[in-house]
Short mmCIF file of C-alpha atoms in Angstrom, two decimals:
data_model
loop_
_atom_site.label_atom_id
_atom_site.label_comp_id
_atom_site.label_asym_id
_atom_site.label_seq_id
_atom_site.Cartn_x
_atom_site.Cartn_y
_atom_site.Cartn_z
CA UNK B 1 14.16 19.59 -4.87
CA UNK B 2 15.58 16.53 -2.17
CA UNK B 3 17.77 15.32 -4.45
CA UNK B 4 20.88 16.61 -1.75
CA UNK B 5 18.64 15.16 1.18
CA UNK B 6 19.65 12.26 2.50
CA UNK B 7 16.61 9.80 3.90
CA UNK B 8 16.70 7.52 6.65
CA UNK B 9 16.77 4.38 5.52
CA UNK B 10 17.86 0.75 6.83
CA UNK B 11 17.70 -3.17 5.38
CA UNK B 12 17.33 -5.63 7.85
CA UNK B 13 18.18 -9.20 7.10
CA UNK B 14 16.40 -11.90 9.24
CA UNK B 15 17.54 -13.96 11.35
CA UNK B 16 20.62 -12.71 12.21
CA UNK B 17 22.33 -15.98 11.46
CA UNK B 18 22.22 -17.84 8.28
CA UNK B 19 24.06 -19.75 5.46
CA UNK B 20 24.65 -20.12 2.38
CA UNK B 21 20.84 -21.51 0.70
CA UNK B 22 18.80 -20.49 3.94
CA UNK B 23 15.64 -18.47 3.27
CA UNK B 24 15.77 -15.31 4.67
CA UNK B 25 13.46 -12.39 5.40
CA UNK B 26 14.71 -9.06 3.78
CA UNK B 27 12.87 -5.94 5.71
CA UNK B 28 13.15 -2.25 3.84
CA UNK B 29 12.24 0.71 6.10
CA UNK B 30 12.50 4.35 4.95
CA UNK B 31 11.70 7.38 6.89
CA UNK B 32 8.93 9.33 4.62
CA UNK B 33 6.14 11.60 5.00
CA UNK B 34 4.31 9.25 2.33
CA UNK B 35 2.21 12.43 1.59
CA UNK B 36 -1.44 10.85 0.01
CA UNK B 37 -2.51 14.93 -1.48
CA UNK B 38 -5.22 15.33 0.30
CA UNK B 39 -4.50 16.10 4.10
CA UNK B 40 -4.11 19.93 5.33
CA UNK B 41 -0.55 20.96 7.08
CA UNK B 42 -1.61 22.54 10.50
CA UNK B 43 0.08 25.20 10.53
CA UNK B 44 -0.39 26.56 6.92
CA UNK B 45 -3.65 25.42 6.77
CA UNK B 46 -2.59 24.43 3.05
CA UNK B 47 -3.49 20.82 1.42
CA UNK B 48 0.38 19.36 1.19
CA UNK B 49 0.74 18.17 -2.17
CA UNK B 50 1.41 14.20 -2.88
CA UNK B 51 4.78 12.82 -2.18
CA UNK B 52 5.03 8.99 -2.08
CA UNK B 53 7.39 6.26 -2.78
CA UNK B 54 6.96 4.90 -6.40
CA UNK B 55 9.24 2.57 -7.48
CA UNK B 56 11.29 0.20 -5.45
CA UNK B 57 13.86 -2.09 -6.58
CA UNK B 58 15.85 -4.63 -4.64
CA UNK B 59 19.02 -6.48 -6.67
CA UNK B 60 21.47 -8.63 -4.95
CA UNK B 61 25.00 -7.85 -6.62
CA UNK B 62 22.91 -5.07 -9.05
CA UNK B 63 20.37 -8.27 -10.95
CA UNK B 64 17.23 -7.36 -9.73
CA UNK B 65 15.23 -10.16 -7.81
CA UNK B 66 12.02 -7.81 -6.75
CA UNK B 67 10.40 -4.77 -7.97
CA UNK B 68 7.63 -3.33 -6.47
CA UNK B 69 5.18 -0.64 -7.63
CA UNK B 70 3.71 1.75 -4.37
CA UNK B 71 0.75 4.24 -4.14
CA UNK B 72 0.23 6.45 -1.24
CA UNK B 73 -1.77 4.21 0.56
CA UNK B 74 1.02 2.89 2.03
CA UNK B 75 1.84 4.13 5.37
CA UNK B 76 3.95 6.40 6.59
CA UNK B 77 7.77 5.73 7.29
CA UNK B 78 7.16 2.87 5.36
CA UNK B 79 8.40 -0.77 5.33
CA UNK B 80 8.55 -3.48 2.82
CA UNK B 81 9.32 -7.49 3.40
CA UNK B 82 10.25 -9.84 0.90
CA UNK B 83 11.96 -13.38 1.21
CA UNK B 84 15.29 -13.87 -0.55
CA UNK B 85 17.04 -17.23 -0.74
CA UNK B 86 20.98 -16.33 -0.03
CA UNK B 87 22.75 -16.99 -2.96
CA UNK B 88 26.10 -16.87 -1.64
CA UNK B 89 28.20 -13.20 -0.82
CA UNK B 90 27.36 -10.16 -2.01
CA UNK B 91 25.86 -7.09 -1.65
CA UNK B 92 21.66 -6.72 -1.52
CA UNK B 93 20.67 -2.99 -2.74
CA UNK B 94 17.44 -1.29 -2.76
CA UNK B 95 16.88 1.38 -5.10
CA UNK B 96 13.46 3.69 -4.73
CA UNK B 97 12.43 6.94 -6.76
CA UNK B 98 9.74 8.95 -5.39
CA UNK B 99 6.85 11.15 -7.23
CA UNK B 100 8.56 14.19 -6.75
CA UNK B 101 11.89 12.53 -8.71
CA UNK B 102 13.90 11.97 -5.32
CA UNK B 103 16.30 9.07 -6.21
CA UNK B 104 17.84 7.41 -3.27
CA UNK B 105 19.29 4.09 -2.40
CA UNK B 106 21.11 1.81 0.42
CA UNK B 107 22.71 -2.04 0.44
CA UNK B 108 24.07 -3.98 3.02
CA UNK B 109 26.51 -6.86 2.61
CA UNK B 110 25.20 -10.43 3.07
CA UNK B 111 27.87 -12.82 4.79
CA UNK B 112 26.56 -16.23 5.03
CA UNK B 113 28.47 -18.41 7.92
CA UNK B 114 29.22 -21.47 6.90
CA UNK K 1 -56.35 37.28 11.40
CA UNK K 2 -53.48 38.75 13.00
CA UNK K 3 -52.19 36.20 14.42
CA UNK K 4 -52.75 33.58 10.99
CA UNK K 5 -52.08 35.64 8.66
CA UNK K 6 -48.31 35.91 10.61
CA UNK K 7 -48.08 32.06 11.34
CA UNK K 8 -48.50 32.12 7.27
CA UNK K 9 -45.75 34.32 6.67
CA UNK K 10 -44.05 32.10 9.31
CA UNK K 11 -44.76 29.02 7.52
CA UNK K 12 -43.38 30.48 4.01
CA UNK K 13 -40.27 32.11 5.36
CA UNK K 14 -39.15 28.86 6.52
CA UNK K 15 -39.80 26.88 3.73
CA UNK K 16 -37.76 29.61 1.71
CA UNK K 17 -35.06 29.00 4.38
CA UNK K 18 -35.21 25.06 4.07
CA UNK K 19 -34.91 25.07 0.67
CA UNK K 20 -31.46 26.25 0.02
CA UNK K 21 -30.20 24.23 2.95
CA UNK K 22 -31.03 21.71 1.69
CA UNK K 23 -29.94 22.32 -1.84
CA UNK K 24 -26.33 23.51 -0.20
CA UNK K 25 -25.87 20.34 1.56
CA UNK K 26 -26.19 18.66 -1.48
CA UNK K 27 -23.94 20.71 -3.75
CA UNK K 28 -21.22 19.51 -0.34
CA UNK K 29 -21.32 16.32 -0.56
CA UNK K 30 -19.34 15.90 -3.78
CA UNK K 31 -17.11 18.71 -2.51
CA UNK K 32 -16.38 16.90 0.93
CA UNK K 33 -15.20 13.96 -1.23
CA UNK K 34 -11.43 14.65 -1.67
CA UNK K 35 -9.85 13.48 -4.00
CA UNK K 36 -6.34 12.00 -4.53
CA UNK K 37 -3.67 12.14 -6.79
CA UNK K 38 -4.48 8.68 -8.25
CA UNK K 39 -7.84 7.62 -7.40
CA UNK K 40 -9.25 4.78 -8.77
CA UNK K 41 -11.63 2.37 -8.04
CA UNK K 42 -11.34 -1.18 -6.71
CA UNK K 43 -13.24 -2.53 -10.03
CA UNK K 44 -10.84 -0.37 -12.71
CA UNK K 45 -7.95 -1.92 -10.76
CA UNK K 46 -8.57 -5.42 -10.45
CA UNK K 47 -9.47 -4.54 -14.13
CA UNK K 48 -6.24 -2.95 -14.94
CA UNK K 49 -4.45 -5.73 -13.17
CA UNK K 50 -6.08 -8.99 -14.70
CA UNK K 51 -6.95 -6.97 -18.10
CA UNK K 52 -10.17 -9.10 -17.72
CA UNK K 53 -9.23 -12.41 -16.88
CA UNK K 54 -11.22 -14.12 -14.79
CA UNK K 55 -10.14 -14.67 -11.02
CA UNK K 56 -10.54 -17.24 -8.47
CA UNK K 57 -10.63 -17.01 -4.91
CA UNK K 58 -8.39 -19.34 -3.15
CA UNK K 59 -7.04 -20.68 0.43
CA UNK K 60 -3.70 -20.82 -0.97
CA UNK K 61 -3.30 -17.43 -0.09
CA UNK K 62 -2.86 -16.72 3.64
CA UNK K 63 -3.77 -12.99 4.35
CA UNK K 64 -3.10 -11.22 7.56
CA UNK K 65 -4.30 -8.59 8.71
CA UNK K 66 -6.02 -7.15 12.26
CA UNK K 67 -9.53 -7.68 12.59
CA UNK K 68 -9.77 -4.41 13.98
CA UNK K 69 -7.88 -1.54 13.04
CA UNK K 70 -7.77 1.38 15.78
CA UNK K 71 -5.57 3.57 13.42
CA UNK K 72 -6.32 3.24 10.17
CA UNK K 73 -3.11 5.09 9.12
CA UNK K 74 -1.03 2.28 10.00
CA UNK K 75 -2.33 -1.52 8.81
CA UNK K 76 0.18 -4.31 9.03
CA UNK K 77 -0.88 -6.36 6.02
CA UNK K 78 0.93 -9.50 5.72
CA UNK K 79 -0.08 -11.77 2.39
CA UNK K 80 1.70 -15.52 1.97
CA UNK K 81 1.19 -17.19 -0.69
CA UNK K 82 1.60 -21.19 -0.59
CA UNK K 83 2.67 -21.91 -4.12
CA UNK K 84 5.91 -23.28 -5.62
CA UNK K 85 8.74 -21.22 -6.55
CA UNK K 86 10.43 -22.47 -9.13
CA UNK K 87 12.25 -21.66 -12.86
CA UNK K 88 9.02 -22.17 -14.59
CA UNK K 89 6.16 -22.19 -11.99
CA UNK K 90 6.28 -19.55 -9.24
CA UNK K 91 4.29 -16.36 -7.65
CA UNK K 92 4.85 -14.07 -10.60
CA UNK K 93 3.05 -10.92 -8.33
CA UNK K 94 1.42 -10.14 -5.29
CA UNK K 95 -1.33 -7.08 -5.46
CA UNK K 96 -2.02 -5.25 -2.87
CA UNK K 97 -5.53 -3.74 -3.27
CA UNK K 98 -8.41 -2.12 -0.44
CA UNK K 99 -11.84 -1.69 -1.95
CA UNK K 100 -13.08 2.02 -0.38
CA UNK K 101 -10.03 4.40 -0.60
CA UNK K 102 -10.01 6.75 -2.57
CA UNK K 103 -7.05 4.55 -4.64
CA UNK K 104 -7.68 0.97 -4.21
CA UNK K 105 -4.18 0.39 -5.31
CA UNK K 106 -1.58 -0.25 -2.63
CA UNK K 107 1.19 -1.91 -3.84
CA UNK K 108 2.09 -4.32 -6.57
CA UNK K 109 4.92 -6.44 -6.14
CA UNK K 110 6.98 -8.53 -8.99
CA UNK K 111 8.41 -11.32 -7.37
CA UNK K 112 11.24 -14.35 -9.18
CA UNK K 113 11.74 -17.46 -8.56
CA UNK K 114 14.61 -16.06 -6.65
CA UNK K 115 12.21 -14.63 -3.69
CA UNK K 116 12.30 -18.40 -2.74
CA UNK K 117 8.83 -17.80 -1.31
CA UNK K 118 5.56 -15.85 -2.07
CA UNK K 119 6.06 -13.79 1.12
CA UNK K 120 5.43 -10.11 1.06
CA UNK K 121 4.15 -7.52 4.19
CA UNK K 122 3.69 -3.91 4.34
CA UNK K 123 2.22 -1.62 6.36
CA UNK K 124 -0.94 0.36 4.57
CA UNK K 125 -3.32 3.35 4.94
CA UNK K 126 -7.58 2.63 4.90
CA UNK K 127 -9.52 5.43 5.39
CA UNK K 128 -12.66 3.33 7.34
CA UNK K 129 -14.27 -0.61 7.42
CA UNK K 130 -13.10 -1.83 4.63
CA UNK K 131 -11.90 -4.93 2.45
CA UNK K 132 -8.13 -5.87 2.10
CA UNK K 133 -7.63 -8.38 -0.70
CA UNK K 134 -4.02 -10.27 -1.92
CA UNK K 135 -4.44 -10.84 -5.58
CA UNK K 136 -1.94 -12.86 -6.69
CA UNK K 137 -0.30 -13.37 -10.40
CA UNK K 138 1.10 -16.95 -11.24
CA UNK K 139 3.34 -17.92 -13.70
CA UNK K 140 1.16 -19.27 -16.21
CA UNK K 141 -1.24 -16.60 -16.22
CA UNK K 142 -3.78 -17.16 -13.40
CA UNK K 143 -5.21 -15.25 -10.82
CA UNK K 144 -6.22 -15.83 -7.03
CA UNK K 145 -7.16 -13.77 -4.61
CA UNK K 146 -8.16 -13.68 -1.35
CA UNK K 147 -9.77 -10.79 0.94
CA UNK K 148 -10.18 -10.04 4.37
CA UNK K 149 -12.39 -7.44 6.21
CA UNK K 150 -10.87 -5.19 8.91
CA UNK K 151 -12.78 -2.66 11.03
CA UNK K 152 -11.08 0.87 11.31
CA UNK K 153 -12.04 2.49 14.74
CA UNK K 154 -10.00 6.18 12.94
CA UNK K 155 -9.69 6.38 9.15
CA UNK K 156 -5.88 7.47 8.14
CA UNK K 157 -6.32 8.64 4.56
CA UNK K 158 -6.61 12.26 5.53
#
């Protein structure tokens, strides 16, 4: 249903300046309701169905380095932060799916300053 | 005599009225507890992750959580594991669990040596005052954990 709807998401690399071999923080933030399936909709009074992200894959140049399994207990508009050792120039891609089958991905280029 | 019979009848009526009230309250209690789509208790979740293996408390895990969370819907959780990340000796997975939510599981993170550090941070929802547990699996198959209790003022689980 929501495959056409693009979600706002963001990848942040911290610190902003880094070299090859440095350990950086890769933060992934996505705007997502993360409904638990227990809350009532204030307008209609009906219980909202569960809608949450369930799988996330962080990859560098197509090679996955971190995978996550997520449940509805994670907050609305979640953020996930992991460490990563910069192997050189390349692209970090985050693919995520949710329990309704919605698939999305977000990429960011890594440009180490040597 | 009239007064006495009146009192008796009143007593009986109130007893009859009180009995169903108590019954209804009992019936309502399980209904009031909402069920989520993936409910799992803490013990079941730990058993599913470890497969019955022993879990040791360890001070290698640094679990950073607030002592008091004013809003249970957004509780920051940070896990740092003081363990090398080499080819054959690394932190394989970090699981974040809670002890009292309907679903005790929050996130399972599978790490690789490319991460270079056993670190993970996120935000979780907590339904009430409880413990947050960081359960870590090392590449040699052993499990270690650290737990911290959080006082939640307003629950955030619906």
